[in-house]
């Protein structure tokens, strides 16, 4: 049986980092707006899927969930003393570049089993405009394995934080919209995975089209 909440120390660190750094930055410097935070299930395994346009996306997304969100990180970071312990407390899990799909799925399932919400960027990489054009089926596959809901989230404006040639983050307006939870695929059939994946992408892109 999966746990219902992430480790206590991770929850404490999440709130410390959220209220001292991320939330003030989002609401003051970036004039952030958050829509429908009440839609986020606060207990049990959850797969948060979103668009991706900036390195700022993981902490911003996690901040808006009102619970910690575990993201993958490259294996090399877990070989650094002290840093390895800290990022594990924050929910990061290692992924080997040579076998990213397999190791990511195993690590994500392990995090979900510990009660974490797991964050996955639906396209896998950043896009220049924040829209999803080629969604990957990894999130739907993980959801089907553990039968956890998928939560679509749209990050609007993050691609403008550090444009090409800029070194420091700009004070641009950001908007985060949270959709209704989407049930996991009933099977691991490719058609079922593709349908749920495309539905997630369509919901996120529709929220992105709403703009500010």
XYZ file of N, CA and C in Angstrom:
636
model
N 0.843 -1.206 0.000
C 0.000 0.000 0.000
C 0.879 1.257 0.000
N 0.644 2.172 -0.937
C 1.428 3.415 -0.952
C 1.153 4.249 0.295
N 2.154 4.975 0.763
C 1.956 5.906 1.857
C 1.103 7.076 1.381
N 0.465 7.767 2.329
C -0.421 8.869 1.978
C 0.281 10.215 1.933
N 1.446 10.343 2.601
C 2.179 11.602 2.581
C 3.668 11.329 2.493
N 4.396 12.321 1.976
C 5.838 12.244 1.869
C 6.475 12.323 3.262
N 7.797 12.017 3.392
C 8.453 12.074 4.712
C 8.290 13.437 5.385
N 8.196 13.443 6.719
C 7.962 14.666 7.484
C 9.051 15.709 7.252
N 10.324 15.271 7.208
C 11.418 16.229 7.025
C 11.310 16.927 5.674
N 10.852 16.197 4.663
C 10.691 16.793 3.334
C 9.572 17.827 3.342
N 8.494 17.533 4.055
C 7.390 18.484 4.151
C 7.833 19.757 4.867
N 8.626 19.610 5.929
C 9.118 20.773 6.673
C 10.045 21.629 5.806
N 10.955 20.991 5.074
C 11.872 21.727 4.208
C 11.124 22.411 3.071
N 10.099 21.742 2.571
C 9.293 22.323 1.500
C 8.681 23.647 1.953
N 8.052 23.646 3.121
C 7.405 24.866 3.596
C 8.428 25.961 3.929
N 9.590 25.561 4.444
C 10.637 26.530 4.737
C 11.087 27.236 3.460
N 11.385 26.471 2.416
C 11.853 27.033 1.146
C 10.734 27.805 0.443
N 9.516 27.288 0.540
C 8.385 27.947 -0.113
C 8.139 29.339 0.458
N 8.034 29.441 1.775
C 7.612 30.702 2.377
C 8.728 31.722 2.526
N 9.991 31.276 2.454
C 11.100 32.222 2.573
C 11.672 32.656 1.230
N 11.521 31.825 0.196
C 12.155 32.130 -1.093
C 11.169 32.133 -2.256
N 10.542 30.999 -2.518
C 9.781 30.842 -3.767
C 8.509 31.671 -3.787
N 7.695 31.567 -2.748
C 6.431 32.296 -2.746
C 6.627 33.810 -2.789
N 7.529 34.393 -1.984
C 7.761 35.843 -2.111
C 8.244 36.233 -3.505
N 9.107 35.413 -4.105
C 9.589 35.722 -5.461
C 8.454 35.678 -6.466
N 7.621 34.648 -6.357
C 6.516 34.496 -7.297
C 5.526 35.652 -7.198
N 5.124 35.994 -5.983
C 4.050 36.974 -5.820
C 4.517 38.425 -5.888
N 5.766 38.679 -5.514
C 6.255 40.059 -5.513
C 7.040 40.363 -6.784
N 8.104 39.611 -7.009
C 8.979 39.912 -8.145
C 8.311 39.570 -9.478
N 7.609 38.427 -9.523
C 6.984 37.989 -10.774
C 5.484 38.294 -10.851
N 4.958 38.944 -9.831
C 3.533 39.326 -9.816
C 2.637 38.135 -10.180
N 2.948 36.985 -9.572
C 2.300 35.729 -9.943
C 0.835 35.630 -9.563
N 0.100 34.932 -10.401
C -1.292 34.582 -10.131
C -1.413 33.062 -10.159
N -2.168 32.515 -9.212
C -2.410 31.072 -9.153
C -3.908 30.842 -9.214
N -4.348 30.031 -10.162
C -5.776 29.747 -10.318
C -6.069 28.289 -9.984
N -7.042 28.077 -9.107
C -7.597 26.757 -8.770
C -6.627 25.852 -8.014
N -5.911 26.417 -7.044
C -5.045 25.597 -6.191
C -5.855 24.586 -5.382
N -7.143 24.865 -5.194
C -7.989 23.956 -4.417
C -8.204 22.618 -5.123
N -7.852 22.529 -6.406
C -8.030 21.287 -7.156
C -6.945 20.251 -6.886
N -5.909 20.628 -6.157
C -4.781 19.722 -5.919
C -5.107 18.767 -4.776
N -5.166 17.446 -5.024
C -5.339 16.491 -3.915
C -4.167 16.607 -2.946
N -4.466 16.699 -1.662
C -3.420 16.929 -0.669
C -2.884 15.649 -0.029
N -3.442 14.517 -0.395
C -2.956 13.242 0.112
C -2.928 12.217 -0.995
N -2.064 11.227 -0.822
C -1.994 10.119 -1.759
C -1.114 10.413 -2.960
N -0.740 9.379 -3.704
C 0.100 9.537 -4.891
C -0.579 10.422 -5.925
N 0.215 11.287 -6.557
C -0.305 12.220 -7.548
C 0.774 12.478 -8.591
N 0.380 12.517 -9.860
C 1.312 12.819 -10.939
C 0.940 14.176 -11.521
N 1.808 15.146 -11.313
C 1.588 16.499 -11.808
C 2.256 16.624 -13.173
N 1.478 16.930 -14.204
C 2.027 17.065 -15.558
C 1.867 18.514 -16.003
N 2.891 19.053 -16.634
C 2.829 20.451 -17.037
C 3.658 20.694 -18.286
N 3.520 21.912 -18.802
C 4.415 22.382 -19.846
C 5.733 22.796 -19.210
N 6.726 23.126 -20.037
C 8.054 23.409 -19.501
C 8.781 24.385 -20.419
N 9.181 25.543 -19.859
C 9.870 26.545 -20.682
C 11.035 27.199 -19.965
N 11.294 26.823 -18.689
C 12.315 27.521 -17.918
C 12.848 26.638 -16.801
N 14.095 26.876 -16.387
C 14.655 26.170 -15.236
C 13.952 26.564 -13.941
N 13.184 27.645 -13.960
C 12.442 28.083 -12.783
C 11.166 27.264 -12.578
N 10.788 26.467 -13.563
C 9.500 25.778 -13.505
C 9.339 24.815 -12.326
N 10.325 23.946 -12.019
C 10.099 23.000 -10.905
C 9.765 23.655 -9.572
N 10.554 24.631 -9.069
C 10.179 25.223 -7.777
C 8.879 26.017 -7.838
N 8.610 26.688 -8.964
C 7.365 27.443 -9.086
C 6.167 26.503 -9.059
N 6.262 25.401 -9.802
C 5.163 24.453 -9.846
C 4.922 23.835 -8.471
N 5.998 23.387 -7.822
C 5.863 22.780 -6.505
C 5.268 23.759 -5.499
N 5.657 25.017 -5.576
C 5.145 26.054 -4.682
C 3.622 26.154 -4.758
N 3.081 25.998 -5.946
C 1.640 26.194 -6.153
C 0.798 24.978 -5.785
N 1.440 23.839 -5.516
C 0.702 22.611 -5.216
C 0.287 22.508 -3.752
N 0.900 23.322 -2.884
C 0.661 23.266 -1.443
C 1.121 21.942 -0.838
N 1.971 21.219 -1.571
C 2.599 19.997 -1.093
C 3.873 19.799 -1.905
N 4.890 19.112 -1.373
C 6.118 18.914 -2.134
C 5.876 18.112 -3.402
N 6.657 18.399 -4.418
C 6.589 17.662 -5.684
C 7.996 17.160 -6.009
N 8.120 15.868 -6.243
C 9.413 15.270 -6.557
C 9.678 15.349 -8.057
N 10.881 15.800 -8.413
C 11.302 15.871 -9.808
C 12.574 15.059 -10.010
N 12.799 14.592 -11.225
C 14.031 13.882 -11.536
C 15.198 14.869 -11.631
N 16.388 14.364 -11.340
C 17.621 15.156 -11.450
C 18.726 14.235 -11.953
N 19.710 14.816 -12.619
C 20.764 13.978 -13.196
C 21.574 13.292 -12.104
N 22.026 12.083 -12.416
C 22.728 11.223 -11.467
C 23.939 11.900 -10.830
N 24.644 12.737 -11.598
C 25.877 13.351 -11.103
C 25.654 14.178 -9.833
N 24.484 14.783 -9.695
C 24.203 15.613 -8.519
C 24.157 14.780 -7.241
N 23.840 13.495 -7.378
C 23.717 12.632 -6.202
C 25.065 12.065 -5.768
N 26.108 12.433 -6.470
C 27.458 12.009 -6.106
C 28.202 13.099 -5.336
N 27.546 14.254 -5.119
C 28.153 15.366 -4.395
C 27.762 15.278 -2.925
N 28.749 15.170 -2.015
C 28.423 15.086 -0.584
C 27.585 16.273 -0.119
N 26.726 16.036 0.828
C 25.813 17.022 1.410
C 24.700 17.384 0.427
N 25.081 17.822 -0.784
C 24.064 18.167 -1.781
C 23.157 16.979 -2.062
N 23.738 15.799 -2.135
C 22.954 14.595 -2.393
C 21.860 14.408 -1.349
N 22.231 14.568 -0.078
C 21.248 14.413 1.002
C 20.162 15.470 0.911
N 20.550 16.721 0.663
C 19.583 17.807 0.613
C 18.567 17.624 -0.507
N 19.038 17.294 -1.711
C 18.084 17.189 -2.820
C 17.191 15.963 -2.673
N 17.690 14.922 -1.996
C 16.820 13.776 -1.726
C 15.719 14.178 -0.752
N 16.056 14.974 0.263
C 15.041 15.458 1.205
C 13.980 16.285 0.478
N 14.416 17.014 -0.544
C 13.470 17.824 -1.304
C 12.703 17.012 -2.341
N 12.997 15.713 -2.431
C 12.222 14.841 -3.296
C 12.845 14.498 -4.628
N 14.016 15.060 -4.937
C 14.650 14.749 -6.218
C 15.042 13.278 -6.262
N 14.940 12.678 -7.446
C 15.355 11.288 -7.612
C 16.277 11.186 -8.833
N 17.295 10.322 -8.746
C 18.325 10.280 -9.793
C 17.877 9.568 -11.054
N 18.376 10.069 -12.187
C 18.106 9.445 -13.484
C 19.418 9.361 -14.249
N 19.731 8.175 -14.745
C 20.914 7.996 -15.575
C 20.618 8.434 -16.990
N 21.488 9.261 -17.545
C 21.255 9.790 -18.882
C 21.145 8.693 -19.935
N 21.919 7.611 -19.753
C 21.922 6.559 -20.764
C 20.663 5.726 -20.788
N 19.916 5.704 -19.683
C 18.692 4.893 -19.629
C 17.592 5.699 -18.962
N 17.410 6.922 -19.424
C 16.532 7.879 -18.745
C 15.111 7.368 -18.569
N 14.538 6.764 -19.633
C 13.143 6.338 -19.556
C 12.934 5.275 -18.486
N 13.759 4.221 -18.514
C 13.588 3.113 -17.565
C 13.878 3.549 -16.133
N 14.991 4.245 -15.942
C 15.348 4.640 -14.579
C 14.389 5.685 -14.036
N 13.898 6.576 -14.898
C 12.950 7.597 -14.455
C 11.642 6.965 -14.000
N 11.166 5.985 -14.735
C 9.912 5.328 -14.378
C 10.056 4.599 -13.048
N 11.160 3.869 -12.871
C 11.369 3.146 -11.614
C 11.462 4.120 -10.430
N 12.213 5.208 -10.628
C 12.384 6.175 -9.541
C 11.083 6.894 -9.231
N 10.328 7.252 -10.254
C 9.051 7.928 -10.038
C 8.074 7.028 -9.288
N 8.033 5.755 -9.649
C 7.152 4.813 -8.962
C 7.546 4.666 -7.495
N 8.855 4.665 -7.220
C 9.317 4.566 -5.835
C 8.893 5.792 -5.027
N 8.978 6.986 -5.639
C 8.565 8.213 -4.958
C 7.062 8.207 -4.696
N 6.292 7.790 -5.676
C 4.841 7.726 -5.510
C 4.464 6.767 -4.392
N 5.201 5.659 -4.290
C 4.925 4.672 -3.255
C 5.198 5.235 -1.862
N 6.048 6.270 -1.785
C 6.354 6.918 -0.509
C 5.415 8.084 -0.214
N 4.382 8.270 -1.035
C 3.389 9.305 -0.771
C 3.660 10.639 -1.432
N 4.679 10.708 -2.298
C 5.009 11.970 -2.963
C 4.050 12.280 -4.103
N 3.927 13.549 -4.405
C 3.426 13.971 -5.715
C 4.655 14.039 -6.613
N 4.564 13.484 -7.804
C 5.694 13.456 -8.736
C 5.394 14.395 -9.896
N 6.361 15.244 -10.223
C 6.187 16.190 -11.324
C 6.889 15.720 -12.588
N 6.174 15.737 -13.698
C 6.736 15.344 -14.991
C 6.351 16.383 -16.038
N 7.329 16.838 -16.800
C 7.041 17.759 -17.891
C 6.624 16.939 -19.104
N 5.437 17.228 -19.604
C 4.794 16.342 -20.570
C 5.595 16.179 -21.866
N 6.314 17.208 -22.258
C 7.114 17.096 -23.477
C 8.532 16.605 -23.184
N 8.890 16.575 -21.919
C 10.198 16.068 -21.540
C 11.288 17.121 -21.561
N 11.216 18.060 -22.474
C 12.209 19.131 -22.587
C 11.495 20.483 -22.639
N 12.292 21.545 -22.536
C 11.719 22.888 -22.596
C 11.293 23.231 -24.018
N 10.249 24.047 -24.133
C 9.818 24.563 -25.427
C 9.927 26.089 -25.385
N 10.153 26.691 -26.538
C 10.441 28.129 -26.564
C 9.228 28.977 -26.219
N 8.027 28.471 -26.472
C 6.831 29.275 -26.220
C 5.954 28.731 -25.092
N 6.397 27.659 -24.462
C 5.622 27.110 -23.356
C 4.491 26.188 -23.762
N 4.292 25.976 -25.058
C 3.228 25.084 -25.513
C 3.764 23.667 -25.696
N 2.866 22.704 -25.610
C 3.228 21.297 -25.772
C 2.848 20.854 -27.180
N 3.844 20.417 -27.944
C 3.594 19.990 -29.327
C 3.869 18.512 -29.546
N 4.656 17.911 -28.665
C 5.017 16.499 -28.827
C 5.032 15.816 -27.461
N 3.847 15.565 -26.880
C 3.796 14.996 -25.526
C 4.295 13.554 -25.488
N 4.977 13.216 -24.396
C 5.477 11.860 -24.195
C 4.520 11.079 -23.296
N 4.531 9.760 -23.453
C 3.561 8.919 -22.761
C 4.043 8.404 -21.408
N 5.225 8.844 -20.959
C 5.763 8.338 -19.696
C 4.862 8.587 -18.505
N 4.281 9.771 -18.410
C 3.413 10.089 -17.268
C 2.182 9.198 -17.249
N 1.576 8.978 -18.416
C 0.396 8.114 -18.495
C 0.750 6.669 -18.138
N 1.924 6.230 -18.556
C 2.361 4.867 -18.232
C 2.540 4.704 -16.727
N 3.192 5.677 -16.099
C 3.381 5.621 -14.653
C 2.026 5.651 -13.939
N 1.125 6.505 -14.416
C -0.213 6.596 -13.816
C -0.953 5.271 -13.917
N -0.788 4.582 -15.057
C -1.477 3.304 -15.251
C -0.924 2.225 -14.329
N 0.378 2.299 -14.035
C 1.002 1.277 -13.200
C 0.548 1.378 -11.748
N 0.406 2.602 -11.240
C 0.068 2.790 -9.828
C -1.371 3.252 -9.638
N -2.057 3.516 -10.763
C -3.437 4.008 -10.753
C -3.571 5.287 -9.920
N -2.671 6.227 -10.203
C -2.705 7.545 -9.575
C -3.250 8.561 -10.566
N -3.977 9.578 -10.103
C -4.513 10.586 -11.021
C -3.415 11.489 -11.574
N -3.688 12.061 -12.748
C -2.801 13.049 -13.354
C -3.411 14.427 -13.166
N -2.582 15.391 -12.773
C -3.062 16.756 -12.552
C -2.408 17.680 -13.573
N -3.168 18.196 -14.557
C -2.582 19.094 -15.559
C -2.385 20.500 -15.013
N -1.194 21.044 -15.225
C -0.854 22.391 -14.750
C -0.206 23.164 -15.886
N -0.604 24.428 -16.029
C -0.033 25.294 -17.063
C 0.770 26.417 -16.418
N 2.024 26.516 -16.830
C 2.897 27.616 -16.408
C 2.970 28.608 -17.564
N 2.419 29.789 -17.364
C 2.375 30.802 -18.433
C 3.359 31.930 -18.117
N 4.239 32.224 -19.079
C 5.145 33.360 -18.960
C 6.554 33.021 -18.533
N 6.829 31.776 -18.128
C 8.155 31.466 -17.590
C 9.242 31.508 -18.661
N 8.880 31.334 -19.933
C 9.896 31.389 -20.991
C 10.515 32.774 -21.130
N 9.875 33.779 -20.529
C 10.372 35.154 -20.631
C 11.260 35.562 -19.443
N 11.424 34.664 -18.455
C 12.184 35.035 -17.261
C 13.641 35.331 -17.604
N 14.265 34.428 -18.334
C 15.650 34.650 -18.773
C 15.720 34.395 -20.278
N 15.429 35.385 -21.102
C 15.512 35.207 -22.557
C 16.956 35.022 -23.001
N 17.129 34.568 -24.208
C 18.463 34.311 -24.748
C 19.317 35.577 -24.677
N 20.533 35.421 -24.142
C 21.445 36.546 -24.016
C 21.353 37.275 -22.700
N 20.329 36.933 -21.891
C 20.148 37.585 -20.583
C 20.762 36.720 -19.496
N 21.346 37.336 -18.478
C 21.983 36.592 -17.400
C 21.144 36.540 -16.130
N 20.321 37.533 -15.912
C 19.573 37.610 -14.668
C 18.071 37.543 -14.945
N 17.318 36.954 -14.011
C 15.873 36.833 -14.207
C 15.167 38.183 -14.277
N 14.289 38.323 -15.255
C 13.512 39.549 -15.418
C 12.229 39.464 -14.608
N 11.730 40.619 -14.215
C 10.475 40.682 -13.477
C 9.310 40.671 -14.467
N 8.931 39.465 -14.886
C 7.833 39.320 -15.845
C 6.619 38.727 -15.134
N 5.409 39.056 -15.567
C 4.217 38.494 -14.928
C 4.058 37.012 -15.248
N 3.740 36.221 -14.236
C 3.550 34.787 -14.402
C 2.140 34.393 -13.962
N 1.598 33.392 -14.630
C 0.289 32.855 -14.251
C 0.366 31.333 -14.241
N -0.122 30.730 -13.165
C -0.165 29.265 -13.048
C -1.619 28.847 -12.945
N -2.040 28.002 -13.867
C -3.416 27.488 -13.856
C -3.399 25.979 -13.624
N -4.294 25.530 -12.757
C -4.369 24.121 -12.382
C -5.696 23.547 -12.864
N -5.616 22.467 -13.624
C -6.812 21.843 -14.171
C -7.409 20.817 -13.212
N -8.498 20.216 -13.649
C -9.131 19.155 -12.864
C -8.296 17.876 -12.978
N -8.192 17.084 -11.897
C -7.481 15.804 -11.969
C -8.070 14.914 -13.054
N -7.197 14.222 -13.750
C -7.584 13.335 -14.844
C -7.341 11.889 -14.402
N -8.335 11.009 -14.521
C -8.152 9.609 -14.106
C -7.046 8.939 -14.911
N -6.345 7.988 -14.295
C -5.281 7.281 -15.018
C -5.852 6.386 -16.098
N -5.036 5.994 -17.075
C -5.517 5.051 -18.098
C -5.963 3.744 -17.443
N -7.005 3.156 -17.992
C -7.512 1.912 -17.425
C -6.600 0.731 -17.737
N -5.754 0.879 -18.771
C -4.836 -0.187 -19.144
C -3.534 0.427 -19.644
N -2.556 -0.436 -19.921
C -1.272 0.021 -20.452
C -1.222 -0.121 -21.968
N -2.366 -0.335 -22.561
C -2.463 -0.397 -24.014
C -2.000 0.928 -24.616
N -1.271 0.872 -25.728
C -0.716 2.085 -26.326
C -1.788 3.100 -26.689
N -2.929 2.609 -27.132
C -4.014 3.519 -27.501
C -4.531 4.271 -26.281
N -4.712 3.549 -25.178
C -5.192 4.181 -23.946
C -4.179 5.202 -23.435
N -2.895 4.847 -23.473
C -1.859 5.774 -23.017
C -1.831 7.020 -23.899
N -1.950 6.821 -25.211
C -1.910 7.957 -26.141
C -3.095 8.888 -25.929
N -4.271 8.319 -25.680
C -5.474 9.138 -25.500
C -5.365 10.008 -24.242
N -4.929 9.416 -23.135
C -4.814 10.176 -21.898
C -3.707 11.223 -22.016
N -2.596 10.854 -22.647
C -1.495 11.800 -22.837
C -1.940 13.003 -23.651
N -2.646 12.760 -24.753
C -3.104 13.862 -25.597
C -4.138 14.719 -24.878
N -4.973 14.070 -24.072
C -5.968 14.836 -23.304
C -5.267 15.789 -22.335
N -4.221 15.302 -21.658
C -3.454 16.163 -20.752
C -2.849 17.338 -21.505
N -2.257 17.044 -22.668
C -1.640 18.109 -23.474
C -2.674 19.123 -23.929
N -3.843 18.656 -24.352
C -4.897 19.560 -24.830
C -5.379 20.477 -23.714
N -5.535 19.921 -22.507
C -5.994 20.720 -21.366
C -4.955 21.786 -21.024
N -3.688 21.403 -20.995
C -2.629 22.360 -20.656
C -2.520 23.453 -21.714
N -2.558 23.078 -22.982
C -2.477 24.080 -24.051
C -3.688 25.013 -24.042
N -4.866 24.475 -23.707
C -6.062 25.318 -23.632
C -5.921 26.338 -22.506
N -5.356 25.923 -21.373
C -5.137 26.863 -20.284
C -4.075 27.896 -20.676
N -3.065 27.449 -21.433
C -2.021 28.368 -21.884
C -2.600 29.440 -22.816
N -3.567 29.045 -23.629
C -4.185 29.997 -24.563
C -4.949 31.104 -23.855
N -5.292 30.889 -22.582
C -6.008 31.915 -21.817
C -5.107 33.106 -21.492
N -3.780 32.899 -21.595
C -2.850 33.989 -21.352
C -2.800 34.405 -19.901
N -2.536 35.672 -19.692
C -2.401 36.216 -18.352
C -3.707 36.102 -17.579
